[in-house]
Every structure is written in C-alpha cells, then in structure tokens.
mmCIF file with all atom_site columns, C-alpha atoms in Angstrom:
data_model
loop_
_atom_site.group_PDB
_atom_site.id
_atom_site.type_symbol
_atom_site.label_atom_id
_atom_site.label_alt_id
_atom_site.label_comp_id
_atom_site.label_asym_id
_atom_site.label_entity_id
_atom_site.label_seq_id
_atom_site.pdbx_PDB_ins_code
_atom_site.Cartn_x
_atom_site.Cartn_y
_atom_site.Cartn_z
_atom_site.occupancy
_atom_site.B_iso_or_equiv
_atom_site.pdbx_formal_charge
_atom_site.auth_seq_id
_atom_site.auth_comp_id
_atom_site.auth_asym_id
_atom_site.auth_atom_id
_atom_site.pdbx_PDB_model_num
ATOM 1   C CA . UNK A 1 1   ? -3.084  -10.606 4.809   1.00 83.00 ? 1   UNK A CA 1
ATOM 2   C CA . UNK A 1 2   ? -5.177  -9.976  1.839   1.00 91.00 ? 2   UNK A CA 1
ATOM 3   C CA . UNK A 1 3   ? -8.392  -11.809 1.999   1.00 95.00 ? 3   UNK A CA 1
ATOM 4   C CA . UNK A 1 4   ? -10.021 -12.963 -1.673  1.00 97.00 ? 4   UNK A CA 1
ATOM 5   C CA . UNK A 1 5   ? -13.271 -14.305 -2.660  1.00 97.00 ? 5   UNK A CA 1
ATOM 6   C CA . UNK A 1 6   ? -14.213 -15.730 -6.141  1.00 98.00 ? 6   UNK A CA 1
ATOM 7   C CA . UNK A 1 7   ? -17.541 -15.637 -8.056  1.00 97.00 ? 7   UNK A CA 1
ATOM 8   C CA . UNK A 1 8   ? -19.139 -15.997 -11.502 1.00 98.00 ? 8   UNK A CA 1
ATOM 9   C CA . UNK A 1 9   ? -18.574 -19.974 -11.860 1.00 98.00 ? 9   UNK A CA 1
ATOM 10  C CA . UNK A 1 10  ? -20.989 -21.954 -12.892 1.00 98.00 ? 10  UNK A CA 1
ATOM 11  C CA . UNK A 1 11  ? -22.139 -24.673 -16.139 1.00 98.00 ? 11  UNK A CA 1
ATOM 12  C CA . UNK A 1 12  ? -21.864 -23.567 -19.489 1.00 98.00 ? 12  UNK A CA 1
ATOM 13  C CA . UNK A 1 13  ? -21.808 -25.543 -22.818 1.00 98.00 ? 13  UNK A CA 1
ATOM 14  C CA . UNK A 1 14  ? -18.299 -26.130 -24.547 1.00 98.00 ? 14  UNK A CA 1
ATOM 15  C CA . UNK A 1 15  ? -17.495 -23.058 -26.742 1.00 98.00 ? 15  UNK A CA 1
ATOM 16  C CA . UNK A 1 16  ? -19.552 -20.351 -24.658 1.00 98.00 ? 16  UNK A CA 1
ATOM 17  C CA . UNK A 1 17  ? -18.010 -17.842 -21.993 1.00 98.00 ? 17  UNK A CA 1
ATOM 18  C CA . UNK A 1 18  ? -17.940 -17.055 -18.451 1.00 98.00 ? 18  UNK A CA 1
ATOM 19  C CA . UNK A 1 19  ? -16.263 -14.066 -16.656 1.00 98.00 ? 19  UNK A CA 1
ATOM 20  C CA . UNK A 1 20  ? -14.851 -15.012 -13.149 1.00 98.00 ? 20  UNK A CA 1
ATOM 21  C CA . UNK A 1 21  ? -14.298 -12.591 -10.700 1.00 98.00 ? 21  UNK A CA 1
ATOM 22  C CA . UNK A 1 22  ? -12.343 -11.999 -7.399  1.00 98.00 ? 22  UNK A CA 1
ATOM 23  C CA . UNK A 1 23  ? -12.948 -9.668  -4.682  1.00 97.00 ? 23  UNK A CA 1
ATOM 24  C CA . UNK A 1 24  ? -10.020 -8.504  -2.595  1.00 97.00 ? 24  UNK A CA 1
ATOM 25  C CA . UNK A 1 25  ? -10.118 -7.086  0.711   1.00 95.00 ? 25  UNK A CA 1
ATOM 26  C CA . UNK A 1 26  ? -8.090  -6.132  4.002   1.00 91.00 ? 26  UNK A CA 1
ATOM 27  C CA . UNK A 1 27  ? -4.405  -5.185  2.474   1.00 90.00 ? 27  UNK A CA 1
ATOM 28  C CA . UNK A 1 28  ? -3.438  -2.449  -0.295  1.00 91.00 ? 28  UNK A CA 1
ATOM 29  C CA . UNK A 1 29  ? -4.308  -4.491  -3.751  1.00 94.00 ? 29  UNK A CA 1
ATOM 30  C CA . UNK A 1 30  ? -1.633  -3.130  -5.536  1.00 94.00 ? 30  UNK A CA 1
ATOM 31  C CA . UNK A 1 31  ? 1.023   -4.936  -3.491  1.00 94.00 ? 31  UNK A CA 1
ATOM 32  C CA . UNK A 1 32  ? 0.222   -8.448  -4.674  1.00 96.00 ? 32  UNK A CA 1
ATOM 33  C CA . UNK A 1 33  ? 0.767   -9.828  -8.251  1.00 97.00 ? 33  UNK A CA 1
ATOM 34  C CA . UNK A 1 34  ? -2.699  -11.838 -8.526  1.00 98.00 ? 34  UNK A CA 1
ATOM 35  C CA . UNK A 1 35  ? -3.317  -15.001 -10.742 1.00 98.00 ? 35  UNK A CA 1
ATOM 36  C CA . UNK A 1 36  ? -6.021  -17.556 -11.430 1.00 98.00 ? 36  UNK A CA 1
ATOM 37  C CA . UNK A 1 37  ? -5.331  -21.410 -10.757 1.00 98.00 ? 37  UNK A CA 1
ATOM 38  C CA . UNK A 1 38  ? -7.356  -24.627 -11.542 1.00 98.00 ? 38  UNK A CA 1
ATOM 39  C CA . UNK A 1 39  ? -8.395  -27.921 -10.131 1.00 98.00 ? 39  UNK A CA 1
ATOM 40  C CA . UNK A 1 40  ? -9.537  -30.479 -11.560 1.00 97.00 ? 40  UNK A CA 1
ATOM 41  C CA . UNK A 1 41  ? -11.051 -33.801 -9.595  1.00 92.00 ? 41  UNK A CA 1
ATOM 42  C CA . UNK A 1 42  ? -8.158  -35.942 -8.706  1.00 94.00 ? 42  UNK A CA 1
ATOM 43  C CA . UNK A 1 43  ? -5.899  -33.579 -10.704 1.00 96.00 ? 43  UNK A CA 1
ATOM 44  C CA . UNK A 1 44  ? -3.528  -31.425 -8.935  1.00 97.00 ? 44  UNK A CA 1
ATOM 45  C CA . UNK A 1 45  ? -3.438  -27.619 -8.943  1.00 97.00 ? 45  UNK A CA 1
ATOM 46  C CA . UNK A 1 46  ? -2.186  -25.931 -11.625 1.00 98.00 ? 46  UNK A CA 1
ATOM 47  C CA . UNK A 1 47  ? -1.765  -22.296 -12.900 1.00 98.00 ? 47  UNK A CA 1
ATOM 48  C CA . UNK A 1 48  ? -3.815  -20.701 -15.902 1.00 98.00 ? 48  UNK A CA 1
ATOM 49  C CA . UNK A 1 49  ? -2.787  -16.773 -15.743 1.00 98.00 ? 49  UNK A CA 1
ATOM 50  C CA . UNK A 1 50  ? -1.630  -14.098 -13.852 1.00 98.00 ? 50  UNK A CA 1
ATOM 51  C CA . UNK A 1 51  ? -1.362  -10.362 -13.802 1.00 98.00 ? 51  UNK A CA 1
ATOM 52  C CA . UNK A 1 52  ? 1.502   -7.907  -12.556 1.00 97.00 ? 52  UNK A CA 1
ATOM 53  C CA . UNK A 1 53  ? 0.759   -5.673  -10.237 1.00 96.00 ? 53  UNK A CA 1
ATOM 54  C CA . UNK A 1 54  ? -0.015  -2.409  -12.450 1.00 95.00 ? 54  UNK A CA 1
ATOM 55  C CA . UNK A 1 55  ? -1.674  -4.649  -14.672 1.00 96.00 ? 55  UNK A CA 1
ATOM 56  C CA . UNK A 1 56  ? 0.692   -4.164  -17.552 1.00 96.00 ? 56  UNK A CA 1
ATOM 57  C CA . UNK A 1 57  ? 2.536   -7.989  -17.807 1.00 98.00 ? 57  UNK A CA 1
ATOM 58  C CA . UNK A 1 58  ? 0.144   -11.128 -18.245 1.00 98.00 ? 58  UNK A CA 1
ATOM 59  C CA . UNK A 1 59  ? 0.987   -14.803 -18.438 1.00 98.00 ? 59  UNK A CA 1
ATOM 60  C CA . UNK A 1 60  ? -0.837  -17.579 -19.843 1.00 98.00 ? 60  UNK A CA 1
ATOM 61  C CA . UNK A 1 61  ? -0.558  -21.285 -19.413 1.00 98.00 ? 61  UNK A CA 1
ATOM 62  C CA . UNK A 1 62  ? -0.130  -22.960 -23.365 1.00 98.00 ? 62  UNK A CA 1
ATOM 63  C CA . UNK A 1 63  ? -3.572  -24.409 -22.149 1.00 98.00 ? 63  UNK A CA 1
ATOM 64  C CA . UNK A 1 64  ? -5.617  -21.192 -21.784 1.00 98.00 ? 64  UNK A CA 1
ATOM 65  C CA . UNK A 1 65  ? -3.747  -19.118 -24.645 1.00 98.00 ? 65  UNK A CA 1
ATOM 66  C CA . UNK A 1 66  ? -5.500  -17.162 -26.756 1.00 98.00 ? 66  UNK A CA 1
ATOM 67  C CA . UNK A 1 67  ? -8.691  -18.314 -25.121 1.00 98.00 ? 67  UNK A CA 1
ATOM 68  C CA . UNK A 1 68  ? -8.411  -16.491 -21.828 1.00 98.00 ? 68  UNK A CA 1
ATOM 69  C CA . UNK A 1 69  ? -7.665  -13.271 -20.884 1.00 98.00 ? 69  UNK A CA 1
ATOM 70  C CA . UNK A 1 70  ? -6.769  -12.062 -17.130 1.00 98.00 ? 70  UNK A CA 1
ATOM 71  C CA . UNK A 1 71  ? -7.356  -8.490  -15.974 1.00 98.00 ? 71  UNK A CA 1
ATOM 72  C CA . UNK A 1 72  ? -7.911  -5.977  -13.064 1.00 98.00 ? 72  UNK A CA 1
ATOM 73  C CA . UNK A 1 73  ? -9.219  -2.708  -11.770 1.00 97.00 ? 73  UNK A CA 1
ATOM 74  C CA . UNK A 1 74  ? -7.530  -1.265  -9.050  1.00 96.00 ? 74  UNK A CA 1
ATOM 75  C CA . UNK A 1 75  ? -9.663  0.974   -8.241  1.00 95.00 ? 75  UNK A CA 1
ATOM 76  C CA . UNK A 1 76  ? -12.308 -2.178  -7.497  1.00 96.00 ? 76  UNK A CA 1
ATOM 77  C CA . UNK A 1 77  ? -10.142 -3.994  -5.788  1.00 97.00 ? 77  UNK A CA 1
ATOM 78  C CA . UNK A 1 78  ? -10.859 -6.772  -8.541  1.00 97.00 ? 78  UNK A CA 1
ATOM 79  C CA . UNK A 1 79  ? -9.143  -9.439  -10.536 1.00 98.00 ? 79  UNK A CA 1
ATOM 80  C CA . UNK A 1 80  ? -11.173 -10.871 -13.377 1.00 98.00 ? 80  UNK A CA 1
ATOM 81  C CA . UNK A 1 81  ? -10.873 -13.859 -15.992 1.00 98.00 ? 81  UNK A CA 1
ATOM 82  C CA . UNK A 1 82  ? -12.420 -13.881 -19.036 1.00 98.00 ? 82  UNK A CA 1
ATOM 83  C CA . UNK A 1 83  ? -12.640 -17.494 -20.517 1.00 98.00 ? 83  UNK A CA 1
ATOM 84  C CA . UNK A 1 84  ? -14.189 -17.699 -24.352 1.00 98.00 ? 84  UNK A CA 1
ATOM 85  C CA . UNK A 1 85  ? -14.112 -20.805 -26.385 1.00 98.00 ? 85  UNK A CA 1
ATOM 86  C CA . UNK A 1 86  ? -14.796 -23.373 -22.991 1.00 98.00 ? 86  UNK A CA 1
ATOM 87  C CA . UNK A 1 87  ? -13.643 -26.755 -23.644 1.00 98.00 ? 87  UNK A CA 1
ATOM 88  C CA . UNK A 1 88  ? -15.030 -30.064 -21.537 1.00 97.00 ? 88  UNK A CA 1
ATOM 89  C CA . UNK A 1 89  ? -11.217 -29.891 -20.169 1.00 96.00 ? 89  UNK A CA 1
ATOM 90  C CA . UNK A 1 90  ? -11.684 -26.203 -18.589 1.00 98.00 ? 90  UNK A CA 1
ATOM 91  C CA . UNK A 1 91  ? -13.690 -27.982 -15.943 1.00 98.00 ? 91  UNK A CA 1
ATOM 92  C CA . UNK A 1 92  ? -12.019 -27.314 -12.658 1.00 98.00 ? 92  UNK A CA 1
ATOM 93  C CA . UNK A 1 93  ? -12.211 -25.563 -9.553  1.00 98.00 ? 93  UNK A CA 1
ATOM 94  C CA . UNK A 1 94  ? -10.968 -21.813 -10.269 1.00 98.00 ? 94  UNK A CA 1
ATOM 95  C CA . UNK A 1 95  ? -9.163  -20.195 -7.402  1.00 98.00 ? 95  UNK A CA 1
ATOM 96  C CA . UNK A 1 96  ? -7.736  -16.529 -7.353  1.00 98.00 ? 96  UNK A CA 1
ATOM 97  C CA . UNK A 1 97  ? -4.413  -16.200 -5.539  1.00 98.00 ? 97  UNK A CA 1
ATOM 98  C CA . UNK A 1 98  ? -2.304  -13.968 -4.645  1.00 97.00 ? 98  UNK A CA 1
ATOM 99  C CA . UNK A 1 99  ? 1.540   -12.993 -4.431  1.00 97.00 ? 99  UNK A CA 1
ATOM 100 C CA . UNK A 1 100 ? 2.779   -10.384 -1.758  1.00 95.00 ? 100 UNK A CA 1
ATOM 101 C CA . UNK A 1 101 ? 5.900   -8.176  -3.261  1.00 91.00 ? 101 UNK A CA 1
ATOM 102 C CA . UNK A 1 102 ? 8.434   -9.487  -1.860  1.00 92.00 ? 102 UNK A CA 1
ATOM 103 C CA . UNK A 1 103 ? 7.472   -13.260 -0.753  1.00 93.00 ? 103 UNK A CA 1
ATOM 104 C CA . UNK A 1 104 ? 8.487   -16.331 -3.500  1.00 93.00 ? 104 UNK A CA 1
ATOM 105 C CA . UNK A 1 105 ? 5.063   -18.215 -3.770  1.00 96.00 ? 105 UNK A CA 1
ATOM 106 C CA . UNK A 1 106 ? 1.041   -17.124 -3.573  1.00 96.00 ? 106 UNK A CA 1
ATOM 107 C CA . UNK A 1 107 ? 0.285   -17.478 0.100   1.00 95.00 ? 107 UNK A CA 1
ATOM 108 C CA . UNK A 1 108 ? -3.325  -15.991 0.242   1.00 96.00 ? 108 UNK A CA 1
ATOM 109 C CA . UNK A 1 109 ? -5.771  -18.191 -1.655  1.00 97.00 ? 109 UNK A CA 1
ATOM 110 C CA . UNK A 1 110 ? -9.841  -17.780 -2.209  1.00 97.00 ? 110 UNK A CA 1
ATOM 111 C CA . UNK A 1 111 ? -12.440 -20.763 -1.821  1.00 97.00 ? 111 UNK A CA 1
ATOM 112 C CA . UNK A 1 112 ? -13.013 -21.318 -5.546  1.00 98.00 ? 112 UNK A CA 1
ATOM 113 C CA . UNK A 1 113 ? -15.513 -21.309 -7.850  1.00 98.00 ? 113 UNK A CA 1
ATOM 114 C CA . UNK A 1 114 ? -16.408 -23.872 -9.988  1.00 98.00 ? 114 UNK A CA 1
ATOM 115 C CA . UNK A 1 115 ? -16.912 -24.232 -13.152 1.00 98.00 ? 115 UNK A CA 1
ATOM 116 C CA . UNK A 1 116 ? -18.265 -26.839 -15.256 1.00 98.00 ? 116 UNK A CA 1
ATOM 117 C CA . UNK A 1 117 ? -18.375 -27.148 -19.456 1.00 98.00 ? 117 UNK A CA 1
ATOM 118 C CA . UNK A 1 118 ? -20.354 -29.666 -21.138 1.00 97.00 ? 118 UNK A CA 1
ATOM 119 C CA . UNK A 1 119 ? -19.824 -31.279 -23.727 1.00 90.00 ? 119 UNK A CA 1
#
C-alpha cells in the first residue's frame, strides 16, 4: 500500500492560484497512475485530473480544463495540481488518489486538503 498525504490548500480569492501537493510514501511511485478528486459539502466525490504513470498522458474533467494542470516528479515521490483562474465553484475538499497497475479503481486515498475561493 502506498500511503499519500496532501498539502498546499487553503482560501484564496476567485481568479488567483494555488499549487496542491501530494506526498507519496511506502510503495514504488511509479506503479500507480495518480489523480486529484474533489468534494464539495453535500456534493459527492468527483474527479478533476489525473496523470499516467510516466507522466506523459493527462486527463481533465470539462470543469477544470484549461484552468488546471496535473503533474509529477518521480524522483520526489510527488503529484502536484496547479489550479489558476479559481472560481467560487472550485471550493471542495481536494484528495490525491491513487491507482495500482493492475487493480480497476483508486484504492489508496489521502486526507484532503481544502480549499476555499471567495467570491
């Protein structure tokens, strides 16, 4: 088991920029495809971006787009998203996740970070 921890939340007006950042430890990092996820209050979970495992392939929710960029350093042991252009509606719990090779689903899940835009 891979063990994660996030960081780098915290309040921000609508249109600035925060960098998250997740910490991986205990298994090889390279054998998990890693993504970011969101919660809102009373909302349920859903997914904003992910990286492959070299880091070459990204995905993007429509909802993050052009706004947010996913990344990591192997050699850290790091995944990291860059949000720009923060909307009121980006306001959510951010969890890092990630997805062994070879299982179907993210099993190994940070505690979040939050993050909060005003507006």
């Amino acid at each position: 088991q891979v063990q994660l921890v996030e960081s780098g939340g915290g309040l921000v007006q609508a249109g600035g920029s925060l960098r998250l950042s997740c910490a991986a430890s205990g298994r090889p990092f390279n054998w998990y495809i890693m993504g970011w996820f969101r919660q809102a209050p009373g909302k349920e979970r859903e997914f904003a971006a992910s990286i492959s495992r070299s880091g070459g392939t990204t995905y993007y929710a429509d909802s993050v787009k052009g706004r947010f960029t996913i990344s990591r350093d192997n050699a850290k042991n790091t995944v990291y998203l860059q949000m720009n252009s923060l909307k009121a509606e980006d306001t959510a719990i951010y969890y890092c996740a990630g997805q062994r090779i070879g299982r179907s689903e993210y099993e190994n899940w940070g505690q979040g970070t939050q993050v909060t835009v005003s507006s």
